[in-house]
Short mmCIF file of C-alpha atoms in Angstrom, two decimals:
data_model
loop_
_atom_site.label_atom_id
_atom_site.label_comp_id
_atom_site.label_asym_id
_atom_site.label_seq_id
_atom_site.Cartn_x
_atom_site.Cartn_y
_atom_site.Cartn_z
CA GLU A 256 -78.84 164.59 -16.46
CA VAL A 257 -75.60 162.66 -16.52
CA GLN A 258 -72.69 164.70 -17.83
CA LEU A 259 -69.12 163.59 -18.37
CA LEU A 260 -66.51 166.11 -19.48
CA GLU A 261 -63.02 164.98 -20.38
CA SER A 262 -59.99 167.25 -20.45
CA GLY A 263 -56.21 167.05 -20.54
CA GLY A 264 -55.63 165.79 -24.05
CA GLY A 265 -53.01 167.25 -26.35
CA LEU A 266 -49.78 166.69 -28.24
CA VAL A 267 -47.02 164.80 -26.42
CA GLN A 268 -43.74 163.32 -27.57
CA PRO A 269 -43.11 159.58 -27.54
CA GLY A 270 -42.03 158.52 -24.08
CA GLY A 271 -43.82 161.44 -22.49
CA SER A 272 -46.66 161.59 -19.98
CA LEU A 273 -50.14 163.06 -19.85
CA ARG A 274 -52.97 163.04 -17.32
CA LEU A 275 -56.56 162.98 -18.47
CA SER A 276 -59.46 164.07 -16.28
CA CYS A 277 -63.18 163.38 -16.51
CA ALA A 278 -65.51 165.61 -14.50
CA ALA A 279 -68.81 163.92 -13.70
CA SER A 280 -72.17 165.33 -12.69
CA GLY A 281 -75.82 164.36 -12.55
CA PHE A 282 -75.41 161.09 -10.64
CA THR A 283 -73.91 159.70 -7.44
CA PHE A 284 -70.36 159.38 -8.74
CA SER A 285 -69.03 157.14 -5.97
CA SER A 286 -71.72 154.51 -6.65
CA TYR A 287 -70.62 153.72 -10.20
CA ALA A 288 -67.60 152.16 -11.78
CA MET A 289 -66.01 154.21 -14.52
CA SER A 290 -63.98 153.29 -17.57
CA TRP A 291 -61.75 154.81 -20.21
CA VAL A 292 -62.32 153.73 -23.80
CA ARG A 293 -60.23 154.98 -26.70
CA GLN A 294 -60.57 155.22 -30.45
CA ALA A 295 -57.62 155.68 -32.75
CA PRO A 296 -58.28 157.90 -35.78
CA GLY A 297 -60.53 156.07 -38.22
CA LYS A 298 -60.46 152.90 -36.11
CA GLY A 299 -62.74 151.01 -33.75
CA LEU A 300 -63.27 151.18 -30.02
CA GLU A 301 -60.76 149.81 -27.51
CA TRP A 302 -61.46 149.51 -23.79
CA VAL A 303 -58.47 150.83 -21.83
CA SER A 304 -59.14 150.69 -18.10
CA ALA A 305 -61.84 150.60 -15.42
CA ILE A 306 -62.13 151.42 -11.74
CA SER A 307 -64.76 150.43 -9.20
CA GLY A 308 -66.93 153.01 -7.47
CA SER A 309 -64.84 152.97 -4.32
CA GLY A 310 -61.60 152.99 -6.27
CA GLY A 311 -60.50 149.79 -4.60
CA SER A 312 -60.43 147.70 -7.78
CA THR A 313 -58.79 148.60 -11.03
CA TYR A 314 -58.58 146.83 -14.38
CA TYR A 315 -56.38 147.36 -17.43
CA ALA A 316 -56.09 146.23 -21.01
CA ASP A 317 -52.84 144.40 -21.71
CA SER A 318 -51.87 147.14 -24.17
CA VAL A 319 -51.58 149.74 -21.37
CA LYS A 320 -50.82 147.67 -18.28
CA GLY A 321 -47.78 149.02 -16.46
CA ARG A 322 -47.90 152.34 -18.31
CA PHE A 323 -51.33 153.79 -17.50
CA THR A 324 -52.90 154.29 -14.07
CA ILE A 325 -56.59 154.90 -13.49
CA SER A 326 -57.76 156.67 -10.35
CA ARG A 327 -60.69 158.68 -9.03
CA ASP A 328 -61.40 161.35 -6.45
CA ASN A 329 -64.96 160.82 -5.27
CA SER A 330 -64.88 164.06 -3.27
CA LYS A 331 -64.33 165.92 -6.54
CA ASN A 332 -66.49 163.67 -8.76
CA THR A 333 -63.52 163.27 -11.05
CA LEU A 334 -61.94 160.32 -12.86
CA TYR A 335 -58.31 160.34 -13.99
CA LEU A 336 -56.03 158.48 -16.35
CA GLN A 337 -52.30 158.93 -15.86
CA MET A 338 -50.55 157.92 -19.05
CA ASN A 339 -46.77 157.35 -18.99
CA SER A 340 -44.29 156.04 -21.55
CA LEU A 341 -46.62 157.09 -24.33
CA ARG A 342 -46.26 155.56 -27.77
CA ALA A 343 -47.46 156.57 -31.21
CA GLU A 344 -50.06 153.79 -31.05
CA ASP A 345 -51.64 155.48 -28.02
CA THR A 346 -52.83 158.28 -30.30
CA ALA A 347 -56.61 158.31 -29.99
CA VAL A 348 -59.70 160.04 -28.73
CA TYR A 349 -60.10 159.01 -25.12
CA TYR A 350 -63.64 158.72 -23.75
CA CYS A 351 -64.66 158.28 -20.15
CA ALA A 352 -67.77 156.17 -19.63
CA LYS A 353 -70.09 155.40 -16.74
CA ASP A 354 -71.28 151.88 -15.98
CA LEU A 355 -74.96 150.94 -16.18
CA THR A 356 -75.40 149.57 -12.67
CA THR A 357 -73.98 150.08 -9.21
CA VAL A 358 -72.84 146.47 -8.95
CA THR A 359 -70.80 146.07 -12.12
CA ASN A 360 -67.29 147.26 -12.85
CA TYR A 361 -66.66 147.27 -16.59
CA GLU A 362 -69.55 145.39 -18.14
CA TYR A 363 -71.54 148.26 -19.63
CA PHE A 364 -70.78 151.74 -20.95
CA GLN A 365 -74.08 153.54 -20.50
CA HIS A 366 -73.02 157.18 -20.62
CA TRP A 367 -70.05 158.64 -22.45
CA GLY A 368 -68.21 161.94 -22.49
CA GLN A 369 -67.42 163.79 -25.69
CA GLY A 370 -63.82 162.60 -25.71
CA THR A 371 -60.41 164.23 -25.60
CA LEU A 372 -57.76 163.76 -28.30
CA VAL A 373 -54.31 162.54 -27.37
CA THR A 374 -51.66 162.75 -30.08
CA VAL A 375 -48.29 161.11 -29.52
CA SER A 376 -45.81 162.39 -32.04
CA SER A 377 -42.37 163.95 -32.30
CA ASP B 449 -58.60 136.69 -25.02
CA ILE B 450 -62.11 136.54 -26.46
CA GLN B 451 -62.26 137.64 -30.08
CA MET B 452 -65.39 139.29 -31.42
CA THR B 453 -66.06 139.06 -35.14
CA GLN B 454 -68.70 141.32 -36.62
CA SER B 455 -70.18 140.98 -40.08
CA PRO B 456 -70.54 142.59 -42.42
CA SER B 457 -67.91 145.29 -41.97
CA SER B 458 -70.05 147.64 -44.06
CA LEU B 459 -73.61 147.59 -45.25
CA SER B 460 -75.74 149.69 -47.59
CA ALA B 461 -79.53 149.55 -47.25
CA SER B 462 -82.61 151.54 -48.17
CA VAL B 463 -84.95 153.42 -45.85
CA GLY B 464 -87.52 150.97 -44.55
CA ASP B 465 -85.30 147.92 -45.02
CA ARG B 466 -84.74 145.33 -42.33
CA VAL B 467 -81.05 145.37 -41.42
CA THR B 468 -79.19 142.59 -39.60
CA ILE B 469 -75.66 142.60 -38.18
CA THR B 470 -74.05 139.58 -36.63
CA CYS B 471 -71.40 139.22 -33.97
CA GLN B 472 -69.60 135.98 -33.21
CA ALA B 473 -67.55 135.34 -30.10
CA SER B 474 -64.53 133.05 -30.11
CA GLN B 475 -65.91 131.25 -27.05
CA ASP B 476 -69.16 130.94 -25.12
CA ILE B 477 -70.02 134.30 -23.51
CA SER B 478 -73.58 133.45 -22.43
CA ASN B 479 -75.58 136.66 -22.95
CA TYR B 480 -72.75 138.99 -21.93
CA LEU B 481 -73.03 141.16 -25.00
CA ASN B 482 -73.95 144.76 -25.68
CA TRP B 483 -74.54 146.80 -28.85
CA TYR B 484 -73.57 150.44 -29.43
CA GLN B 485 -74.30 153.01 -32.12
CA GLN B 486 -71.72 155.64 -33.02
CA LYS B 487 -72.58 158.49 -35.32
CA PRO B 488 -69.76 160.38 -37.06
CA GLY B 489 -67.91 162.70 -34.70
CA LYS B 490 -69.96 161.59 -31.70
CA ALA B 491 -69.48 159.35 -28.72
CA PRO B 492 -70.96 155.85 -28.84
CA LYS B 493 -74.43 155.24 -27.47
CA LEU B 494 -75.60 152.09 -25.68
CA LEU B 495 -78.56 150.54 -27.51
CA ILE B 496 -78.88 146.93 -26.33
CA TYR B 497 -77.46 145.31 -23.20
CA ASP B 498 -77.30 141.69 -22.11
CA ALA B 499 -77.87 140.63 -25.72
CA SER B 500 -81.54 141.51 -25.93
CA ASN B 501 -82.50 144.28 -23.48
CA LEU B 502 -83.36 147.64 -25.00
CA GLU B 503 -81.76 150.58 -23.23
CA THR B 504 -84.19 153.19 -21.96
CA GLY B 505 -85.23 155.67 -24.63
CA VAL B 506 -83.99 153.62 -27.56
CA PRO B 507 -86.58 153.15 -30.34
CA SER B 508 -88.22 149.75 -30.52
CA ARG B 509 -87.10 149.20 -34.12
CA PHE B 510 -83.76 148.18 -32.61
CA SER B 511 -83.47 144.67 -31.18
CA GLY B 512 -80.90 142.07 -30.27
CA SER B 513 -80.86 138.33 -29.83
CA GLY B 514 -78.55 135.41 -29.31
CA SER B 515 -76.52 133.65 -26.66
CA GLY B 516 -73.40 131.57 -26.43
CA THR B 517 -71.26 132.52 -29.40
CA ASP B 518 -73.69 133.90 -31.98
CA PHE B 519 -75.54 137.18 -31.69
CA THR B 520 -77.73 139.29 -33.97
CA PHE B 521 -78.57 142.98 -33.99
CA THR B 522 -81.58 144.05 -36.06
CA ILE B 523 -83.12 147.30 -37.20
CA SER B 524 -86.64 146.39 -38.25
CA SER B 525 -87.22 149.41 -40.50
CA LEU B 526 -84.17 151.51 -41.33
CA GLN B 527 -84.51 155.25 -40.79
CA PRO B 528 -82.19 157.97 -42.16
CA GLU B 529 -81.03 158.84 -38.64
CA ASP B 530 -79.75 155.28 -38.17
CA ILE B 531 -76.71 155.98 -40.33
CA ALA B 532 -73.83 155.12 -38.03
CA THR B 533 -71.26 152.52 -37.14
CA TYR B 534 -72.48 149.76 -34.85
CA TYR B 535 -70.28 147.82 -32.42
CA CYS B 536 -70.82 144.72 -30.35
CA GLN B 537 -69.00 144.42 -27.02
CA GLN B 538 -68.52 141.39 -24.79
CA TYR B 539 -67.92 141.41 -21.04
CA ASP B 540 -67.52 137.75 -20.17
CA ASN B 541 -63.91 138.59 -19.45
CA LEU B 542 -62.38 142.04 -19.60
CA PRO B 543 -64.42 143.93 -22.18
CA ASN B 544 -63.61 144.22 -25.83
CA PHE B 545 -65.41 145.34 -28.95
CA GLY B 546 -66.07 143.96 -32.37
CA GLN B 547 -64.46 145.80 -35.28
CA GLY B 548 -67.66 147.64 -36.17
CA THR B 549 -70.21 147.66 -38.98
CA ARG B 550 -70.57 150.83 -40.99
CA LEU B 551 -74.18 151.32 -42.11
CA GLU B 552 -74.99 153.56 -45.06
CA ILE B 553 -78.17 154.53 -46.83
CA LYS B 554 -78.50 153.22 -50.37
#
């Protein structure tokens, strides 16, 4: 059974940094691209970033480009999102999601974690 | 950027009703469209991929159709457990989602 467990969320001041983690199990982690998708309170879904299975290709939404960095450690089956220069509008539940196939990078979000809440406020 | 417009934004229907949600892309995206269900307080769930393919384990009352710019998501006979918000998502370019359709029981 695929399991994705996010951690690292919390309260941070504007301009601060936070690193999210997503521990994966139940599948061959290195074979699948992974994404981060966020949802502001009471709002819709927003794709944030994706990384290929090998980690060699990364993709970002314009809203986070230059501030967020996605990475993965395939030896630890863990996905990361380093978030710098945080803004109030980054406040959201952050989900990690696994792609549907081994040959796509951000096309499908087949399995999701339970999410971790990031609150940016002074 | 490709804009995805879902309609309606909210919908109230009775158990057993046929429910239809539409999603329009701002440009041709072929069949590069997925549908998700999100129940309150839960993570989204993939229901339909590539416009019309039913994800494994999803009940057959859910279906999708369309290509190009116009897509339709249908629940053939609404069940109480279908109360949720539904999102379309394109992946012709970097992915993005429609604004969602909140479905309620009448």
